[in-house]
Tab-separated table of C-alpha atoms in Angstrom:
chain	number	residue	atom	x	y	z
S	1	MET	CA	-46.926	57.835	-164.746
S	2	SER	CA	-45.989	56.997	-161.467
S	3	GLY	CA	-43.301	54.388	-162.192
S	4	GLN	CA	-41.305	56.993	-164.385
S	5	ALA	CA	-38.465	58.471	-162.667
S	6	PRO	CA	-38.384	61.877	-161.265
S	7	ALA	CA	-36.065	64.114	-163.492
S	8	PRO	CA	-32.834	65.360	-162.439
S	9	VAL	CA	-32.012	67.963	-160.877
S	10	PRO	CA	-29.926	70.753	-162.642
S	11	THR	CA	-27.070	71.362	-159.029
S	12	ASP	CA	-27.345	67.709	-158.715
S	13	VAL	CA	-25.576	66.607	-161.641
S	14	ALA	CA	-23.802	69.993	-161.570
S	15	TRP	CA	-21.996	68.768	-159.180
S	16	ALA	CA	-22.054	65.129	-160.173
S	17	ARG	CA	-20.160	66.746	-163.200
S	18	ARG	CA	-17.471	68.764	-160.576
S	19	ARG	CA	-16.861	65.610	-158.400
S	20	ARG	CA	-16.019	63.400	-161.463
S	21	ALA	CA	-13.692	66.144	-162.439
S	22	LEU	CA	-11.941	66.618	-159.109
S	23	ALA	CA	-11.435	63.118	-158.709
S	24	ALA	CA	-10.303	62.683	-162.032
S	25	PHE	CA	-8.208	65.004	-161.634
S	26	TRP	CA	-6.539	63.671	-158.535
S	27	ARG	CA	-6.158	59.809	-159.897
S	28	ASP	CA	-3.793	61.810	-162.576
S	29	TYR	CA	-1.879	64.096	-160.481
S	30	ARG	CA	-1.386	60.652	-158.145
S	31	ALA	CA	0.571	60.279	-161.091
S	32	ASN	CA	3.143	62.067	-160.853
S	33	PRO	CA	5.546	61.088	-157.505
S	34	ALA	CA	7.218	64.844	-157.724
S	35	GLY	CA	4.136	66.909	-157.509
S	36	LEU	CA	3.409	64.458	-154.327
S	37	TYR	CA	6.575	65.586	-152.334
S	38	GLY	CA	5.848	68.870	-153.122
S	39	LEU	CA	2.077	68.281	-151.859
S	40	ALA	CA	3.704	66.618	-148.604
S	41	ALA	CA	6.254	69.277	-148.091
S	42	LEU	CA	3.173	72.481	-148.129
S	43	LEU	CA	1.251	70.588	-145.570
S	44	LEU	CA	3.307	69.587	-143.521
S	45	PHE	CA	4.264	73.632	-143.942
S	46	GLY	CA	1.297	74.624	-143.722
S	47	LEU	CA	0.122	72.895	-140.177
S	48	VAL	CA	3.101	74.070	-139.278
S	49	ALA	CA	2.359	77.036	-140.233
S	50	LEU	CA	-1.169	77.280	-138.366
S	51	THR	CA	-0.149	75.323	-135.795
S	52	ALA	CA	2.818	77.765	-134.795
S	53	PRO	CA	0.439	79.816	-131.775
S	54	LEU	CA	-0.425	77.044	-130.102
S	55	TYR	CA	3.472	76.409	-128.543
S	56	LEU	CA	5.007	79.778	-129.442
S	57	GLY	CA	4.181	82.900	-127.864
S	58	PRO	CA	5.556	86.470	-127.231
S	59	GLN	CA	7.787	86.704	-125.057
S	60	GLN	CA	9.802	83.223	-126.927
S	61	LEU	CA	10.244	85.330	-130.139
S	62	SER	CA	11.045	89.232	-128.368
S	63	VAL	CA	14.349	90.308	-128.041
S	64	ILE	CA	13.467	91.891	-124.434
S	65	HIS	CA	12.545	88.725	-122.295
S	66	ALA	CA	15.204	86.211	-124.747
S	67	ASP	CA	17.646	84.323	-121.768
S	68	GLY	CA	19.416	82.011	-124.338
S	69	PRO	CA	23.262	82.651	-124.931
S	70	VAL	CA	24.141	84.183	-127.480
S	71	LEU	CA	24.728	82.612	-131.095
S	72	ALA	CA	24.715	79.227	-129.365
S	73	PRO	CA	25.906	76.379	-131.097
S	74	PRO	CA	23.126	73.566	-131.791
S	75	SER	CA	22.735	71.842	-129.233
S	76	TRP	CA	19.437	69.726	-127.283
S	77	GLU	CA	18.780	72.375	-126.077
S	78	TYR	CA	17.934	74.814	-128.961
S	79	PRO	CA	18.635	72.694	-132.024
S	80	LEU	CA	19.035	74.950	-133.992
S	81	GLY	CA	20.821	77.245	-132.068
S	82	THR	CA	20.171	80.753	-130.917
S	83	ASP	CA	20.272	83.817	-132.861
S	84	ASN	CA	22.220	87.481	-131.332
S	85	PHE	CA	19.296	88.195	-129.365
S	86	GLY	CA	20.155	85.014	-128.074
S	87	ARG	CA	15.773	83.470	-128.845
S	88	SER	CA	15.947	79.728	-131.116
S	89	MET	CA	16.499	79.639	-134.447
S	90	LEU	CA	13.791	76.654	-134.519
S	91	ASP	CA	11.201	79.296	-132.649
S	92	LEU	CA	11.862	81.737	-135.459
S	93	LEU	CA	12.189	79.580	-138.375
S	94	ILE	CA	8.803	78.224	-137.546
S	95	TRP	CA	7.237	81.108	-136.924
S	96	GLY	CA	8.868	82.643	-139.687
S	97	SER	CA	7.038	80.703	-142.062
S	98	ARG	CA	3.952	82.415	-140.875
S	99	MET	CA	4.638	85.700	-142.484
S	100	SER	CA	6.191	84.403	-145.637
S	101	LEU	CA	4.346	82.209	-146.655
S	102	ALA	CA	1.279	84.133	-145.889
S	103	VAL	CA	2.660	86.908	-147.860
S	104	GLY	CA	3.330	84.985	-150.674
S	105	LEU	CA	0.406	83.337	-150.892
S	106	LEU	CA	-1.433	87.820	-150.829
S	107	ALA	CA	1.354	88.703	-152.887
S	108	THR	CA	-0.162	86.220	-155.499
S	109	PHE	CA	-3.825	86.517	-155.441
S	110	VAL	CA	-2.922	90.127	-156.059
S	111	SER	CA	-0.658	89.399	-158.710
S	112	VAL	CA	-2.979	86.760	-160.117
S	113	ALA	CA	-6.187	88.736	-160.079
S	114	LEU	CA	-5.117	91.783	-162.014
S	115	GLY	CA	-3.158	89.811	-164.318
S	116	ALA	CA	-6.344	87.483	-165.196
S	117	LEU	CA	-8.691	90.217	-164.768
S	118	VAL	CA	-6.621	92.004	-167.298
S	119	GLY	CA	-5.669	89.342	-170.065
S	120	ILE	CA	-9.532	88.754	-169.731
S	121	VAL	CA	-10.494	91.745	-170.575
S	122	ALA	CA	-8.070	92.237	-173.169
S	123	GLY	CA	-8.911	89.116	-175.044
S	124	HIS	CA	-12.812	89.475	-175.057
S	125	PHE	CA	-12.883	93.142	-175.624
S	126	GLY	CA	-9.996	93.578	-178.226
S	127	GLY	CA	-9.238	96.499	-181.043
S	128	TRP	CA	-7.140	99.238	-179.288
S	129	SER	CA	-8.262	98.971	-175.432
S	130	ALA	CA	-6.628	95.805	-175.657
S	131	THR	CA	-3.598	97.180	-177.190
S	132	VAL	CA	-2.991	99.561	-174.510
S	133	MET	CA	-3.352	96.494	-172.181
S	134	MET	CA	-0.898	94.816	-173.949
S	135	ARG	CA	1.379	97.900	-174.353
S	136	ILE	CA	1.457	98.586	-171.091
S	137	THR	CA	1.650	94.435	-169.330
S	138	ASP	CA	4.841	94.793	-172.107
S	139	TRP	CA	6.642	97.715	-170.118
S	140	PHE	CA	5.918	95.542	-167.317
S	141	LEU	CA	7.782	92.884	-168.986
S	142	VAL	CA	10.541	94.269	-170.038
S	143	LEU	CA	11.033	95.760	-166.821
S	144	PRO	CA	12.512	94.037	-163.750
S	145	ASN	CA	10.522	92.400	-161.598
S	146	LEU	CA	12.713	92.746	-157.868
S	147	VAL	CA	14.343	96.581	-158.798
S	148	LEU	CA	10.600	97.681	-159.693
S	149	ALA	CA	9.466	95.881	-156.692
S	150	ILE	CA	12.164	97.296	-154.755
S	151	ALA	CA	10.756	101.028	-155.368
S	152	LEU	CA	7.631	100.307	-154.962
S	153	ALA	CA	9.121	99.243	-151.760
S	154	THR	CA	10.930	102.184	-150.747
S	155	VAL	CA	8.475	104.717	-151.261
S	156	LEU	CA	6.005	103.529	-149.487
S	157	SER	CA	5.817	102.694	-145.373
S	158	ARG	CA	7.346	99.700	-144.516
S	159	SER	CA	4.678	97.488	-143.582
S	160	VAL	CA	3.416	94.046	-144.736
S	161	ALA	CA	0.286	95.660	-146.985
S	162	THR	CA	3.745	97.410	-148.889
S	163	VAL	CA	5.792	94.081	-149.465
S	164	VAL	CA	2.256	92.492	-150.581
S	165	LEU	CA	1.853	95.282	-152.976
S	166	ALA	CA	4.858	95.468	-154.710
S	167	ILE	CA	5.295	91.703	-155.092
S	168	GLY	CA	2.068	91.788	-156.573
S	169	LEU	CA	1.595	94.845	-158.778
S	170	THR	CA	4.505	94.113	-160.687
S	171	ALA	CA	4.349	89.947	-161.081
S	172	TRP	CA	1.198	90.020	-162.708
S	173	PRO	CA	2.134	90.722	-167.300
S	174	THR	CA	3.424	86.804	-167.749
S	175	THR	CA	-0.300	85.656	-165.484
S	176	ALA	CA	-1.750	88.841	-168.226
S	177	ARG	CA	-0.138	87.290	-170.954
S	178	LEU	CA	-1.376	83.280	-170.827
S	179	VAL	CA	-4.344	84.736	-169.540
S	180	ARG	CA	-5.639	86.705	-172.681
S	181	ALA	CA	-4.653	83.630	-174.849
S	182	GLN	CA	-6.507	81.352	-173.424
S	183	THR	CA	-9.754	83.887	-173.424
S	184	LEU	CA	-8.773	84.095	-177.310
S	185	ALA	CA	-9.268	80.634	-178.137
S	186	VAL	CA	-12.214	79.998	-175.417
S	187	GLU	CA	-13.858	83.327	-177.524
S	188	ALA	CA	-13.257	81.324	-181.019
S	189	ARG	CA	-15.542	78.407	-179.881
S	190	PRO	CA	-18.923	77.877	-181.198
S	191	TYR	CA	-20.688	77.944	-178.147
S	192	ILE	CA	-19.789	81.833	-177.321
S	193	GLU	CA	-20.973	82.646	-180.539
S	194	ARG	CA	-24.190	81.208	-179.404
S	195	ALA	CA	-24.561	83.123	-175.979
S	196	ARG	CA	-24.072	86.133	-178.440
S	197	ALA	CA	-27.075	85.372	-180.801
S	198	LEU	CA	-28.942	84.318	-176.834
S	199	GLY	CA	-27.963	87.297	-175.544
S	200	GLY	CA	-25.475	87.394	-173.388
S	201	GLY	CA	-23.680	90.388	-172.419
S	202	HIS	CA	-20.345	91.135	-172.020
S	203	ALA	CA	-20.535	90.331	-168.318
S	204	HIS	CA	-21.953	87.064	-168.436
S	205	ILE	CA	-19.743	85.496	-171.047
S	206	MET	CA	-16.729	86.549	-168.906
S	207	VAL	CA	-18.156	85.470	-165.883
S	208	ARG	CA	-19.747	82.231	-166.720
S	209	HIS	CA	-17.809	81.117	-170.181
S	210	VAL	CA	-14.418	82.841	-170.366
S	211	LEU	CA	-13.255	82.855	-166.475
S	212	PRO	CA	-14.333	79.208	-165.717
S	213	ASN	CA	-11.991	77.137	-169.307
S	214	VAL	CA	-9.131	79.250	-167.713
S	215	MET	CA	-9.099	79.060	-164.583
S	216	PRO	CA	-7.227	75.974	-164.539
S	217	LEU	CA	-3.911	77.816	-166.253
S	218	VAL	CA	-4.602	80.847	-164.161
S	219	LEU	CA	-4.465	77.637	-160.974
S	220	ALA	CA	-1.255	76.643	-162.605
S	221	GLN	CA	0.118	80.112	-163.021
S	222	THR	CA	-0.918	80.754	-159.358
S	223	THR	CA	0.992	77.249	-157.700
S	224	LEU	CA	4.030	78.521	-159.482
S	225	LEU	CA	3.864	82.544	-159.027
S	226	VAL	CA	3.532	81.614	-155.792
S	227	ALA	CA	6.863	80.063	-154.786
S	228	THR	CA	8.587	83.432	-156.499
S	229	SER	CA	6.702	85.578	-154.162
S	230	ILE	CA	8.138	83.622	-151.340
S	231	VAL	CA	11.881	84.413	-152.553
S	232	ALA	CA	10.793	88.093	-153.181
S	233	GLU	CA	9.897	88.900	-150.174
S	234	SER	CA	13.366	87.344	-148.804
S	235	THR	CA	15.042	89.154	-150.519
S	236	LEU	CA	13.233	92.558	-149.663
S	237	ALA	CA	13.062	91.502	-146.101
S	238	PHE	CA	16.803	91.129	-146.612
S	239	LEU	CA	17.697	94.008	-147.838
S	240	GLY	CA	15.734	95.570	-145.115
S	241	LEU	CA	12.551	96.853	-146.978
S	242	GLY	CA	10.055	94.574	-144.777
S	243	ASP	CA	8.503	95.496	-141.955
S	244	PRO	CA	11.129	94.911	-139.164
S	245	THR	CA	8.363	93.844	-136.495
S	246	VAL	CA	7.370	91.342	-137.336
S	247	VAL	CA	9.460	87.689	-137.378
S	248	SER	CA	10.104	85.885	-141.727
S	249	TRP	CA	12.568	84.388	-143.006
S	250	GLY	CA	14.146	86.884	-144.632
S	251	GLY	CA	13.455	89.111	-142.274
S	252	THR	CA	15.996	86.808	-140.088
S	253	LEU	CA	18.687	86.174	-142.920
S	254	GLN	CA	18.847	90.493	-142.825
S	255	GLN	CA	19.621	89.879	-139.053
S	256	ALA	CA	21.936	87.742	-139.559
S	257	ARG	CA	23.854	89.502	-142.063
S	258	ALA	CA	23.363	92.509	-139.904
S	259	ALA	CA	25.272	90.312	-137.287
S	260	GLY	CA	28.036	89.322	-138.775
S	261	ALA	CA	27.116	85.778	-139.162
S	262	VAL	CA	28.618	85.284	-142.445
S	263	SER	CA	32.538	86.816	-142.072
S	264	SER	CA	31.738	85.291	-138.291
S	265	GLY	CA	30.859	81.410	-139.252
S	266	VAL	CA	27.778	81.576	-137.806
S	267	TRP	CA	26.288	79.500	-139.888
S	268	TRP	CA	22.912	78.001	-138.087
S	269	TYR	CA	21.915	81.370	-138.521
S	270	LEU	CA	21.752	81.010	-141.882
S	271	VAL	CA	21.599	78.381	-143.110
S	272	PRO	CA	17.673	76.912	-141.947
S	273	PRO	CA	15.889	80.099	-142.868
S	274	GLY	CA	17.516	79.824	-146.094
S	275	LEU	CA	16.783	76.081	-146.785
S	276	ALA	CA	13.414	76.698	-145.062
S	277	ILE	CA	12.705	79.590	-148.375
S	278	ALA	CA	14.465	77.142	-150.638
S	279	ALA	CA	12.246	73.870	-149.575
S	280	VAL	CA	8.776	76.285	-149.701
S	281	ALA	CA	9.690	77.239	-153.269
S	282	LEU	CA	10.678	74.030	-154.687
S	283	SER	CA	7.023	72.321	-152.911
S	284	PHE	CA	4.756	75.025	-154.976
S	285	THR	CA	7.153	74.375	-158.114
S	286	LEU	CA	6.908	71.088	-157.910
S	287	CYS	CA	3.266	70.974	-157.502
S	288	GLY	CA	2.592	73.822	-160.363
S	289	ARG	CA	4.549	71.574	-162.698
S	290	ALA	CA	2.022	68.452	-161.223
S	291	ILE	CA	-1.096	70.556	-161.745
S	292	GLU	CA	0.855	71.946	-165.642
S	293	ASN	CA	1.050	68.744	-166.612
S	294	VAL	CA	-2.210	67.374	-165.827
S	295	LEU	CA	-4.259	70.489	-167.409
S	296	ASN	CA	-2.071	70.409	-170.045
S	297	PRO	CA	-3.435	67.048	-172.416
S	298	ARG	CA	0.610	68.144	-174.747
S	299	LEU	CA	2.227	67.626	-171.686
S	300	ARG	CA	0.268	64.667	-170.998
S	301	GLU	CA	0.796	63.109	-173.491
S	302	ALA	CA	4.856	63.941	-174.102
S	303	ARG	CA	5.566	61.581	-170.751
């Protein structure tokens, strides 16, 4: 019939549903002031890190070309003072944000990807394979993450990739446990049985049905793990296990310790990178808690 409206395209319907879900998520997220403060701080840190190459060059960070006064206190010319090589602490702080944020995000991606894979596979298949994977997960859980990361960073070569792997390979068990529990809950729903009855294989069920339902939990866990990863990267760099050729907040603290800034009272060498690490970790934690409140109905009802 000519007057009949055309049938909606399935892809258009799916995208409209996603847009409504995102709008509802943002509406609930805005109701959390702490989450908004954390998001604003992260956007500021991200903007500073991305635009750093536009106004900072290699000579400003080079030890050889440094021409400023050594360990000078904050002044109009050097707002955060200088280090023991005469470099501006403000320049080091800005450039160090690139490495600290990059390592934190990459290590979190490795950790969350590994944990989600183990959790989904263990929750879907069950049986002896799930028992073995969960016992391995428990073994990693009882080990101190920092000690294991230090051991890996000591054995492998000193590089950024080593730090990423050392953090990512030690922080995944918590994600695996959470994702497995969520996978078991999803697998118990009726539409999973219908998918199996219609011939859906293991890969189809895990990718098309289980993964979308555990993604909100993975997203919340990711934002919380980034803060832990940034602190772990700073700790490894502070202990001298990072790449000495790159500038990071933890590396700056390690250089300050080696230069005797603590005993000399050169607080401007220690305080800025320490506060930056704390601010970024707090911002990610605030965002993670806000996302968790939005995605978890029980936490929403408790507010």
